Coordinates of C-alpha atoms and ligand atoms in Angstrom, one line a residue:
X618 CA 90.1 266.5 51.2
X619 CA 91.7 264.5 54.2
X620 CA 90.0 263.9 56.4
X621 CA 91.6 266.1 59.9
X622 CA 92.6 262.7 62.6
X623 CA 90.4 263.1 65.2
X624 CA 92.5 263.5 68.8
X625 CA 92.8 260.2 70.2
X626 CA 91.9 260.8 73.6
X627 CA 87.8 261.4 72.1
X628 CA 88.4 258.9 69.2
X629 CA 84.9 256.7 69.5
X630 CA 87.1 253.8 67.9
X631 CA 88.7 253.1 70.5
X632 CA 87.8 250.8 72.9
X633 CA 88.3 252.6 76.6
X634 CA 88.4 249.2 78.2
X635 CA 91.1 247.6 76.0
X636 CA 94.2 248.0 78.7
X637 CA 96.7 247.6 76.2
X638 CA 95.8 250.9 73.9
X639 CA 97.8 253.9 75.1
X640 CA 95.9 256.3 77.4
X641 CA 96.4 259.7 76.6
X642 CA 95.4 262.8 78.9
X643 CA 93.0 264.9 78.7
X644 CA 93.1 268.9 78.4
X645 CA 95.1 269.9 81.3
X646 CA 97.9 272.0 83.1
X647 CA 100.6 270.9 85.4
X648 CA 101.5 273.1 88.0
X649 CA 104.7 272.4 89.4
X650 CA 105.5 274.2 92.7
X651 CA 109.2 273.5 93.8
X652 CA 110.5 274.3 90.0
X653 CA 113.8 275.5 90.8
X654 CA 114.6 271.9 92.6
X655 CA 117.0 268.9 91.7
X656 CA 113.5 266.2 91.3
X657 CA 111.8 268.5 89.2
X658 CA 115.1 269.2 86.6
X659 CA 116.2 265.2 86.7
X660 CA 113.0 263.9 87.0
X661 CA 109.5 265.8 86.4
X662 CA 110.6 268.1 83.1
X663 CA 112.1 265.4 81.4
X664 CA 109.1 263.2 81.9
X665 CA 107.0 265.8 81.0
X666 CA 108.8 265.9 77.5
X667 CA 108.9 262.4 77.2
X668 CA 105.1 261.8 77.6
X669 CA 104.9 264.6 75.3
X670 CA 107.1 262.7 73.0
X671 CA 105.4 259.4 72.8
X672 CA 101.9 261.2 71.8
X673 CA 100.7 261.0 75.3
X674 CA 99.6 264.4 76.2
X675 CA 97.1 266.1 74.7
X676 CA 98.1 269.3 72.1
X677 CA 96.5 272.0 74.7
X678 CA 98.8 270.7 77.7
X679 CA 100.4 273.5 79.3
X680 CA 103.1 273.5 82.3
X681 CA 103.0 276.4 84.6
X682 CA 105.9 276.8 86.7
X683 CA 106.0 278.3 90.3
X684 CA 109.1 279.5 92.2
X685 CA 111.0 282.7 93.7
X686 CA 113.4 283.2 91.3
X687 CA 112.2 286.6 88.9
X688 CA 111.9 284.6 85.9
X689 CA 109.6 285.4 82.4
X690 CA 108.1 283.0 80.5
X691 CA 111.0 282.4 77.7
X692 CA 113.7 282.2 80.7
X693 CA 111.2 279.2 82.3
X694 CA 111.2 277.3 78.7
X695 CA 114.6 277.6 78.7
X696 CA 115.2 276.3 81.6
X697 CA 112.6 273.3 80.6
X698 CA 114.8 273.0 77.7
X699 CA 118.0 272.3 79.7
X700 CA 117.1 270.0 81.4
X701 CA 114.9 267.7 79.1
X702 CA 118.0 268.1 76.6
X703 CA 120.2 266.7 79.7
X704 CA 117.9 264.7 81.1
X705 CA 115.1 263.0 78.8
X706 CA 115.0 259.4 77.6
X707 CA 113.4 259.7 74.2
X708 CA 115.8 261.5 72.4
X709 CA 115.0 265.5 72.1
X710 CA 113.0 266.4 69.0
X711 CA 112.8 270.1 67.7
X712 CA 108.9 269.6 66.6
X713 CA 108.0 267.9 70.2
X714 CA 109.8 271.0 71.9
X715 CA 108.1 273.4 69.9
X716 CA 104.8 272.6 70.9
X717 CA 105.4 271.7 74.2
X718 CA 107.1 274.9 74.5
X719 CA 104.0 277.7 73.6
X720 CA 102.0 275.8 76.7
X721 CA 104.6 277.0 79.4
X722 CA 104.5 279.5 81.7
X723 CA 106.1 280.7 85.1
X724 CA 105.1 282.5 87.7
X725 CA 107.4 284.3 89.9
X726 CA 106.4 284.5 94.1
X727 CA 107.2 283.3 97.3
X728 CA 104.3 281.1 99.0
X729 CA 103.4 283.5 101.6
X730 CA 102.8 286.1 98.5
X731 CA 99.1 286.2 97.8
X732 CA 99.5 288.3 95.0
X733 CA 101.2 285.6 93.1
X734 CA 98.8 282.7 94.0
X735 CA 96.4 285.2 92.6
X736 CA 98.8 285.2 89.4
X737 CA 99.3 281.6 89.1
X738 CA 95.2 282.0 89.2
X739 CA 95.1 284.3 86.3
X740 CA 97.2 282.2 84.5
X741 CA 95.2 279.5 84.8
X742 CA 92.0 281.1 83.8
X743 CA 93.8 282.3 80.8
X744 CA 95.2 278.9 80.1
X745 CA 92.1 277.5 80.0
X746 CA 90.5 280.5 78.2
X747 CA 92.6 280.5 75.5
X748 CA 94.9 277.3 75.2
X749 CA 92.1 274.7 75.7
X750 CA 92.7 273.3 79.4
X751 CA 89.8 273.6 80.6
X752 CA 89.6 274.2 84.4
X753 CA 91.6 270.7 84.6
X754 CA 94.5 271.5 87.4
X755 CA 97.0 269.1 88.9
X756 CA 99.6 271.1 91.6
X757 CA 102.6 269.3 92.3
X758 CA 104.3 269.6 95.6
X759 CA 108.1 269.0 95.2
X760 CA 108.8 271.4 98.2
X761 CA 110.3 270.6 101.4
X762 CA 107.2 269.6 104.2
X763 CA 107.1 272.6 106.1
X764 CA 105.7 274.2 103.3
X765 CA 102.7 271.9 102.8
X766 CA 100.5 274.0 105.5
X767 CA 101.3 277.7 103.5
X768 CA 100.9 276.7 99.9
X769 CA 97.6 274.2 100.5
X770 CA 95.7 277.1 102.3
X771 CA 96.7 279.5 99.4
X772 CA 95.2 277.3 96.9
X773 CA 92.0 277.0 99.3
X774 CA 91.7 280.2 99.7
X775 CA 92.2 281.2 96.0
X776 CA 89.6 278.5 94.8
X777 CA 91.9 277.3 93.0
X778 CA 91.2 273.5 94.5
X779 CA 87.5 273.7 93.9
X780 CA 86.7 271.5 91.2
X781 CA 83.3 273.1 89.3
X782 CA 81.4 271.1 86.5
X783 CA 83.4 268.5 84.9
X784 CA 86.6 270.2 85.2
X785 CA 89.2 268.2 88.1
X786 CA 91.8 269.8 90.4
X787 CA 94.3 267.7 92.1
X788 CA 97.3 267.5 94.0
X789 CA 100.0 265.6 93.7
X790 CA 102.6 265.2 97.0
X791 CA 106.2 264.3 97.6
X792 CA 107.7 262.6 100.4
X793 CA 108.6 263.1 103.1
X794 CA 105.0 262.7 104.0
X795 CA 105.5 263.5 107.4
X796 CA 108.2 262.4 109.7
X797 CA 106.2 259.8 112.0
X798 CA 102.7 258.3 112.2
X799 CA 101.3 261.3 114.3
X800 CA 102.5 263.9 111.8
X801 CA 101.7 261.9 108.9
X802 CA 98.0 261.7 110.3
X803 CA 98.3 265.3 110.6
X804 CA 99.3 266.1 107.6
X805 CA 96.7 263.7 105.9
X806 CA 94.4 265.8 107.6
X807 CA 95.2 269.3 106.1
X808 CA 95.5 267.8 102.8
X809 CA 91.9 266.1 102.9
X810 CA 91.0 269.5 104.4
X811 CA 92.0 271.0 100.9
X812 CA 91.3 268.4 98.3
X813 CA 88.7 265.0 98.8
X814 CA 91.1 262.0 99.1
X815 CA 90.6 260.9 95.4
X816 CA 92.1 264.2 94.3
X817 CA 95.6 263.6 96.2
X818 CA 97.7 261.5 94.9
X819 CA 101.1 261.1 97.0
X820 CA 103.9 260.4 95.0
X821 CA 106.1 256.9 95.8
X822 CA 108.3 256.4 92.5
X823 CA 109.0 253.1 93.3
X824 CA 105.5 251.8 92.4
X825 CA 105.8 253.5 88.7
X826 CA 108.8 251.3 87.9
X827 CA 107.6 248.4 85.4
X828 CA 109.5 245.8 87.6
X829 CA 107.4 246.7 90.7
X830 CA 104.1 246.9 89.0
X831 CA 105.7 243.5 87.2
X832 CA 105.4 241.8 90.9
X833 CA 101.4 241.4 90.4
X834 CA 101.7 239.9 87.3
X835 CA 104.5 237.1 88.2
X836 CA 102.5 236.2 91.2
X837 CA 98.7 236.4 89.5
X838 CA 99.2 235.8 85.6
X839 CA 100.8 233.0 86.7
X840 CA 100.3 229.3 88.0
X841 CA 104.3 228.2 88.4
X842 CA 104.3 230.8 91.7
X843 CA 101.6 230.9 94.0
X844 CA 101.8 227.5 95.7
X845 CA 105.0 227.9 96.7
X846 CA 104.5 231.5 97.6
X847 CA 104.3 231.0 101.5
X848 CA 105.7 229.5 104.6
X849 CA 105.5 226.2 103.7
X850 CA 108.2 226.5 100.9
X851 CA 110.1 230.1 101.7
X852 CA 112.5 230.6 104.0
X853 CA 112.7 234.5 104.3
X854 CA 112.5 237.1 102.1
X855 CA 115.2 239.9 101.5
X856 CA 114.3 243.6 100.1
X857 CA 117.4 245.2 99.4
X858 CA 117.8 248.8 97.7
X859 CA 121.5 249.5 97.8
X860 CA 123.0 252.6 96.0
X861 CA 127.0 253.0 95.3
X862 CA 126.2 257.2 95.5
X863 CA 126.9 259.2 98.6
X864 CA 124.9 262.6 100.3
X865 CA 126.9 265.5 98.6
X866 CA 124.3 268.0 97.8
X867 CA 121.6 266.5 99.9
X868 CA 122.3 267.4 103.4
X869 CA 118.9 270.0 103.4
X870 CA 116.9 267.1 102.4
X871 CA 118.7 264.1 104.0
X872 CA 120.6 264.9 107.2
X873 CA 117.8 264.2 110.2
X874 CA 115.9 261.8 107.8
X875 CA 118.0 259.2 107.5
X876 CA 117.7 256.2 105.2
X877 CA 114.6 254.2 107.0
X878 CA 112.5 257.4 106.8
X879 CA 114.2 258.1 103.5
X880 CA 113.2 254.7 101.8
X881 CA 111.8 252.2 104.0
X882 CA 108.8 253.9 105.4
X883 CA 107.4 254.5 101.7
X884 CA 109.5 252.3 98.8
X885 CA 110.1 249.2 100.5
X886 CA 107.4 248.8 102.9
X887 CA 105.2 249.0 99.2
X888 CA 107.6 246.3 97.6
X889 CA 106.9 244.4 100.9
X890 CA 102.9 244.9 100.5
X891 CA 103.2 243.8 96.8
X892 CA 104.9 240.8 97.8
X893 CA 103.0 239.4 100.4
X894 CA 99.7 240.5 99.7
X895 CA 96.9 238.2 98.4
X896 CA 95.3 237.9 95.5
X897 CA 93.0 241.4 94.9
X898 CA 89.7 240.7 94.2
X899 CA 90.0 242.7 90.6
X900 CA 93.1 245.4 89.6
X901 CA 90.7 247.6 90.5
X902 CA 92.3 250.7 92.8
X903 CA 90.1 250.3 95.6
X904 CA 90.6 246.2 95.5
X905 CA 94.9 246.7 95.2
X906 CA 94.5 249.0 98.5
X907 CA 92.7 246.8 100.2
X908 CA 95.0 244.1 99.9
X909 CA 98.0 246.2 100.4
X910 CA 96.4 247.6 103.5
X911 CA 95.5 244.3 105.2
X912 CA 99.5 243.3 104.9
X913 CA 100.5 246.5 106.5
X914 CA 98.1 246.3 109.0
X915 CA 99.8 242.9 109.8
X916 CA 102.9 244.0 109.3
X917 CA 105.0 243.7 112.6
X918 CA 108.5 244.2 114.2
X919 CA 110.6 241.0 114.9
X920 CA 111.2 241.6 118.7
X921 CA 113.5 242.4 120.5
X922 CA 114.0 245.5 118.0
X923 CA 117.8 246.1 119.1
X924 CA 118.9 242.8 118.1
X925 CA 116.8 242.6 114.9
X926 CA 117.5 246.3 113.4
X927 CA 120.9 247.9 112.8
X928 CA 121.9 250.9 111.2
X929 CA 125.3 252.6 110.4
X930 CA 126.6 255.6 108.6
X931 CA 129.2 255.7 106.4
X932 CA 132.8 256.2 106.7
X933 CA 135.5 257.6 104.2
X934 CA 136.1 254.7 101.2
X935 CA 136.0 253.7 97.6
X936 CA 133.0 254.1 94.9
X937 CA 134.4 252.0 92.6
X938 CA 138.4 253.3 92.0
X939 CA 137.5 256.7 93.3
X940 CA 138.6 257.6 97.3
X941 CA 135.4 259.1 98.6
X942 CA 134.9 261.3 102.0
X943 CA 132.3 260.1 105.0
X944 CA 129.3 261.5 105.6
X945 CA 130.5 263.8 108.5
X946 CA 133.1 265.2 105.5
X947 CA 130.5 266.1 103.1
X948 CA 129.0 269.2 102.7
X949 CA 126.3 270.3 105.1
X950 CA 126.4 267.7 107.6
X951 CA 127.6 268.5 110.9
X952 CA 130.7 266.5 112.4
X953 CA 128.4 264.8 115.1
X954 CA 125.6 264.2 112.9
X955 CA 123.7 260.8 113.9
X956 CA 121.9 260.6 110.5
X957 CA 121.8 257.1 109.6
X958 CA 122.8 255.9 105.8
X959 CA 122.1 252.2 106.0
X960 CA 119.6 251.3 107.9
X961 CA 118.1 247.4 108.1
X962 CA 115.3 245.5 109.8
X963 CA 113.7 242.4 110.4
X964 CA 109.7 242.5 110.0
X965 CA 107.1 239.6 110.2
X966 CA 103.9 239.4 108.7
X967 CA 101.4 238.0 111.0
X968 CA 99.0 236.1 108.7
X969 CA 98.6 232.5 107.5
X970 CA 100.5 232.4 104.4
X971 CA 103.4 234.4 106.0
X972 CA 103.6 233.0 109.9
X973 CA 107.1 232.4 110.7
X974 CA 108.8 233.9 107.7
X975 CA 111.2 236.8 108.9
X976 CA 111.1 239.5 106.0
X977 CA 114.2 241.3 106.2
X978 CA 114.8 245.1 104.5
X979 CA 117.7 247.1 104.0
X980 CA 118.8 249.8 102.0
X981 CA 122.2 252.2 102.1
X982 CA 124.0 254.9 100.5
X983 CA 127.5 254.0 99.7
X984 CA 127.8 250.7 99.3
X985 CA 128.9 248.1 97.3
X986 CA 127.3 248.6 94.4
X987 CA 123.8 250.0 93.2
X988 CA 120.9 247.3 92.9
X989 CA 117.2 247.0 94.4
X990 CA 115.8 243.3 94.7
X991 CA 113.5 241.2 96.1
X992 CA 114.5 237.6 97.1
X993 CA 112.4 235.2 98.0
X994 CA 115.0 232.4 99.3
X995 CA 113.5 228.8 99.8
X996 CA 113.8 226.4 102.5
X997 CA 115.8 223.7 102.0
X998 CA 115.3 220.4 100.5
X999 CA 114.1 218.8 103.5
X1000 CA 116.4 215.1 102.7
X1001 CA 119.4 215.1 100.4
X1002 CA 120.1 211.7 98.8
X1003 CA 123.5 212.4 98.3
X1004 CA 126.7 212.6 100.0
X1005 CA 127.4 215.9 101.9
X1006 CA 130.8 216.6 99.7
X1007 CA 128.1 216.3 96.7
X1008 CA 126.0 219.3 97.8
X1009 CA 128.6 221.2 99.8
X1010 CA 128.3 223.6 97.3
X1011 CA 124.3 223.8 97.4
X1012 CA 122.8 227.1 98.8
X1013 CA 119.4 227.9 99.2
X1014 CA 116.6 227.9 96.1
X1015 CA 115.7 231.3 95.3
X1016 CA 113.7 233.6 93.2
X1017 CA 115.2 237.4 92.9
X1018 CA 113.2 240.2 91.2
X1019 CA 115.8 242.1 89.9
X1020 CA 113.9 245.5 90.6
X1021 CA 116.9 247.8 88.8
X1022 CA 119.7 248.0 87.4
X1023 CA 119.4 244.8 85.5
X1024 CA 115.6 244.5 85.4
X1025 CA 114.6 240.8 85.0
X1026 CA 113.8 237.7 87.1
X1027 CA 116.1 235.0 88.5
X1028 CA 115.4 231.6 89.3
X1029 CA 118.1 229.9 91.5
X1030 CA 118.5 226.2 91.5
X1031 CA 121.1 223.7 92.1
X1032 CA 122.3 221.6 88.6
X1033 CA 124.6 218.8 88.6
X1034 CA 128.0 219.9 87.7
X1035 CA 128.9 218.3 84.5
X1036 CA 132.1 215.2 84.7
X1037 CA 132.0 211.7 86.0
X1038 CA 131.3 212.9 89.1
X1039 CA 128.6 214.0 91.2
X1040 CA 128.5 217.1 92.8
X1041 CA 125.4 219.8 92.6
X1042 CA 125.8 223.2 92.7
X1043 CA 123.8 226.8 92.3
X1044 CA 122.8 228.0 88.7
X1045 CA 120.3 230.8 87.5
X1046 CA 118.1 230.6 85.3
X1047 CA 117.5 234.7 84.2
X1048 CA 114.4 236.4 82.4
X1049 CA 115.8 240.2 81.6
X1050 CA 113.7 242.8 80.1
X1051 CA 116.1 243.5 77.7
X1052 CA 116.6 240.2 76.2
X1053 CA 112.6 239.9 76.0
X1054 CA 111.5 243.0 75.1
X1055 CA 112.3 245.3 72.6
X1056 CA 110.6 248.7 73.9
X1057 CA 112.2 250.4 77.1
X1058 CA 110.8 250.6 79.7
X1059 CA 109.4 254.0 80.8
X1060 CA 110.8 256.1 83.7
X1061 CA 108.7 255.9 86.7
X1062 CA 107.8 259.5 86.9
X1063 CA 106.3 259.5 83.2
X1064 CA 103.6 256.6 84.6
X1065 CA 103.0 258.3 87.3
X1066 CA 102.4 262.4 86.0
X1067 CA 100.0 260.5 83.5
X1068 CA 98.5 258.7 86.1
X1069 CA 98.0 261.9 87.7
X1070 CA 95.9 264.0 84.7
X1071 CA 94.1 260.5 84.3
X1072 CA 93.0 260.2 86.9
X1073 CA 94.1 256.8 87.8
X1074 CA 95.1 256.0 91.2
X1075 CA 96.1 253.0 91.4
X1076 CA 99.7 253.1 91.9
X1077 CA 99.4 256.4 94.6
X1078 CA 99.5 255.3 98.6
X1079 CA 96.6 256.0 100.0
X1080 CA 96.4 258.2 103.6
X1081 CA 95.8 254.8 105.7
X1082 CA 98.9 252.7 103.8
X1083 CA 101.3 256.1 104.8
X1084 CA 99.8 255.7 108.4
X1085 CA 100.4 252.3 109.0
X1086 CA 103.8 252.8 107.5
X1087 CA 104.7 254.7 110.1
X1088 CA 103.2 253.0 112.3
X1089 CA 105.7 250.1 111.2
X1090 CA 108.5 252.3 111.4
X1091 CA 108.1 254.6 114.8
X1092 CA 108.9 251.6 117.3
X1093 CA 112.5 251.2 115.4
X1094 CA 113.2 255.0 115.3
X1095 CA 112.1 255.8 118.8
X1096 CA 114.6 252.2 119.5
X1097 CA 117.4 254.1 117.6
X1098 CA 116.8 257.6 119.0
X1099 CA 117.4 256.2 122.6
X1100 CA 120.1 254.0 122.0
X1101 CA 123.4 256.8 120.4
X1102 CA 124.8 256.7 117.1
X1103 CA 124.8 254.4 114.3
X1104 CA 128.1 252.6 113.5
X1105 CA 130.2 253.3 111.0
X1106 CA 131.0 251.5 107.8
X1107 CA 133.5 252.0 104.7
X1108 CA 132.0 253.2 101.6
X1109 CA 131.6 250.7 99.1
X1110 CA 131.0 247.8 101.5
X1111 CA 127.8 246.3 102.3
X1112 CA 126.9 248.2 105.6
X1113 CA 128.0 247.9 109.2
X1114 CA 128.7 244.3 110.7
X1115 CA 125.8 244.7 113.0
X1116 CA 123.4 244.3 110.1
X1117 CA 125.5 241.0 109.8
X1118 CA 125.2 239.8 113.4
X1119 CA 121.8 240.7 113.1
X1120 CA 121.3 238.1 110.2
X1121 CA 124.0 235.3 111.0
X1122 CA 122.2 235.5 114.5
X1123 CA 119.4 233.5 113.2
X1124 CA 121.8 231.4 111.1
X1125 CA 121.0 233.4 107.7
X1126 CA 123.4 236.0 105.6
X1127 CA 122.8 238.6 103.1
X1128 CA 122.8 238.3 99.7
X1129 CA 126.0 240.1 98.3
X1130 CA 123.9 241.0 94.6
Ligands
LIG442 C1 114.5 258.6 96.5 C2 115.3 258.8 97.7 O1 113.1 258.4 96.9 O2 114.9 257.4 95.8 C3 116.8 258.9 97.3 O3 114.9 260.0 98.4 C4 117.2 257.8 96.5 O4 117.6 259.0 98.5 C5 116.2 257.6 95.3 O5 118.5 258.1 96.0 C6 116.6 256.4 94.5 O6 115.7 256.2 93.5 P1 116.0 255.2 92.3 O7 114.8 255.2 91.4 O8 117.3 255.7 91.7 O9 116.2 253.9 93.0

């Protein structure tokens, strides 16, 4: 007789220290509060599918689903179905479904209804009773903040985040976490109230994209790098996160947030941590915090903060051949709303390796085109044994990490042109994931939920790095709340000219990716 496969995640064959073997979860259940929303249809279903798809959640897994609507079981997997169908990146298999399927269940309440967080417990117990889960819990918080307090104190007071034996409960949180540093510190505080600080794990999506995590291995797998990565070789350093899209649909989340609290305070404040961070002392999650906590800590505002910020909100335009509206025209926001949908800034980090070096971040909505990079752009050569006609053409040296769409790495150099002259002028030199890999790369949210029910930290902010992101941030906001409204820009340019003036100021430009 065959012998029955044993399930790989208790296979004594394999080697749990071999980093390259696919980690699998354990017996657990995914709670997902905030079911009914845009992330968890686009985003959280689908990934749960897809992790289910590659092999990488265990055959007991079971998704419980928590929102108002009056909803049974079947109507739940249906909706699941819908949108991994629309939304998944695997391709939608019939067998996967199935399975996936008998472990999902809904539970229909408002938060301030004990009876149903005393449902959802039920469920749970029978979950682990009878489909194998065993008491391991992660609650995922895709609700808008002001719902934090009511729904963590409903699953103290049910129990429901006590971890007993060797079963684990944790909780997973979506931004925004918290508005500034002082509510952020608050609401650090009610969650560490609920659940030890190893059980939360705050969600930045950012750090599950392969090209972010890719930024630790380019800078320490490698020797080519690190001695020029510093102020004696770079210039400055650009973090850009543009998107063509506009705000339709998003005025509940978005209008009052505005782009820096939207993107800076969490995505690229991390990018700028990964960057200029030293070397960890092992990939260990405790040792990548520390590192990352250090920059922050020395992260500061190039002074005087009007004159090295700007932020702007755009104005009626094109997204590629399409007219679009301004943000005061789309739905929701009101006609003197001061939300800000580009928003840039000039930051130093005040160590050694980084005195001097102006790190500059900006990210919109509506412009040009969609693409996040990094660019680290070199000094010049300091002596040119040429003509000037010869290198009138010769920009700076540069090395971009292409964070999305076109994942990859460019170098940027200057090469003779070829002819019987002599003239030098810029040329890349391009890594892309495609072209060197032949596996896609995973969506961010399917690292990250598997992170989660493994336990595995590493790529989760900790309380102190959302602190002392704030902390970064507050001085700008409270800059821009007492100085009026943002300026306006045309959709599908690159932001307002002040962001210009800002750069060209100090004798630099922008990169137009
Ligand atoms: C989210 C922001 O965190 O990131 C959105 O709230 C933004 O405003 C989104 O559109 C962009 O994510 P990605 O992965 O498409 O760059």
């Amino acid at each position: 007789m065959p012998r029955k496969a044993q399930p790989e995640w208790t296979n004594p064959l394999r080697d749990p220290h071999d980093r390259r073997l696919p980690r699998i979860a354990g017996p657990s259940a995914l709670v997902i509060f905030g079911v009914t929303g845009d992330l968890a249809r686009r985003k959280l279903m689908p990934a749960v599918y897809d992790l289910a798809n590659r092999g990488l959640l265990p055959p007991s897994f079971a998704l419980v689903g928590f929102a108002r609507r009056d909803w049974a079981h079947e109507d739940f997997a249906q909706v699941v179905r819908e949108a991994v169908e629309a939304n998944c990146r695997t391709g939608f298999r019939t067998e996967v479904w199935d399975r996936l399927s008998e472990g999902i269940r809904f539970v229909s309440g408002t938060f301030e209804d004990d009876e149903a967080f005393e449902q959802l417990q039920s469920t749970l117990a029978d979950l682990d009773r009878d489909r194998g889960t065993d008491g391991n819990h992660a609650y995922y918080l895709s609700i808008p903040p002001n719902a934090f307090p009511v729904v963590l104190s409903q699953l103290r007071r049910t129990g429901m985040a006590d971890e007993s034996g060797d079963s684990w409960r944790r909780v997973v949180i979506e931004k925004p976490f918290g508005h500034d540093q002082e509510s952020a510190i608050e609401l650090n505080e009610l969650v560490n109230s609920v659940f030890a600080e190893e059980s939360v794990f705050r969600i930045d999506h950012y750090l599950g994209k392969e090209t972010v995590q890719n930024i630790l291995a380019l800078r320490f797998a490698n020797q080519l790098f690190d001695p020029l990565w510093s102020s004696h070789y770079i210039d400055h350093v650009q973090i850009t996160m543009a998107e063509d899209i506009g705000l339709g649909g998003r005025a509940g989340y978005y209008d009052g947030i505005g782009a820096a609290r939207d993107v800076i305070q969490n995505h690229l404040l991390q990018l700028l941590a990964l960057v200029a961070m030293e070397e960890p002392v092992s990939f260990s999650p405790r040792h990548l915090q520390t590192e990352k906590i250090k920059v922050l800590q020395s992260t500061r505002n190039i002074l005087p903060i009007d004159l090295n910020s700007a932020r702007g909100q755009y104005a009626a335009g094109w997204q590629g051949s399409e007219p679009v509206v301004g943000l005061k025209d789309e739905e929701g926001f009101a006609a003197d709303s001061t939300t800000e949908t580009f928003a840039a800034m000039a930051l130093e980090v005040d160590t050694r390796r980084w005195a001097g070096v102006p790190f500059y971040l900006r990210s919109g909505k509506r412009l040009g085109r969609r693409v996040t990079e990094i660019a680290l752009v070199f000094k010049r050569a300091p002596h040119l044994p040429f003509d000037d006609t010869m290198t009138a053409e010769l920009g700076q040296n540069a090395l971009v990490i292409r964070v999305q769409p076109d994942e990859g790495v460019t170098l940027r150099f200057g090469s003779k042109v070829p002819g019987s002259s002599m003239e030098v002028r810029d040329v890349n030199m391009d890594f892309s994931y495609g072209g060197a890999f032949t596996v896609s790369s995973p969506e961010a949210y399917e690292r990250l939920l598997l992170d989660v029910l493994l336990g595995e930290p590493s790529l989760f902010p900790v309380n102190e790095e959302v602190e002392l992101s704030w902390q970064i941030l507050d001085p700008v906001l409270a800059e821009w709340a007492a100085s009026g409204t943002p300026d306006e820009y045309e959709s599908g340019t690159w932001g307002p000219q002040s962001a210009d003036t800002m750069m060209s100021r100090t004798g630099r430009a922008w990169r137009r990716p």
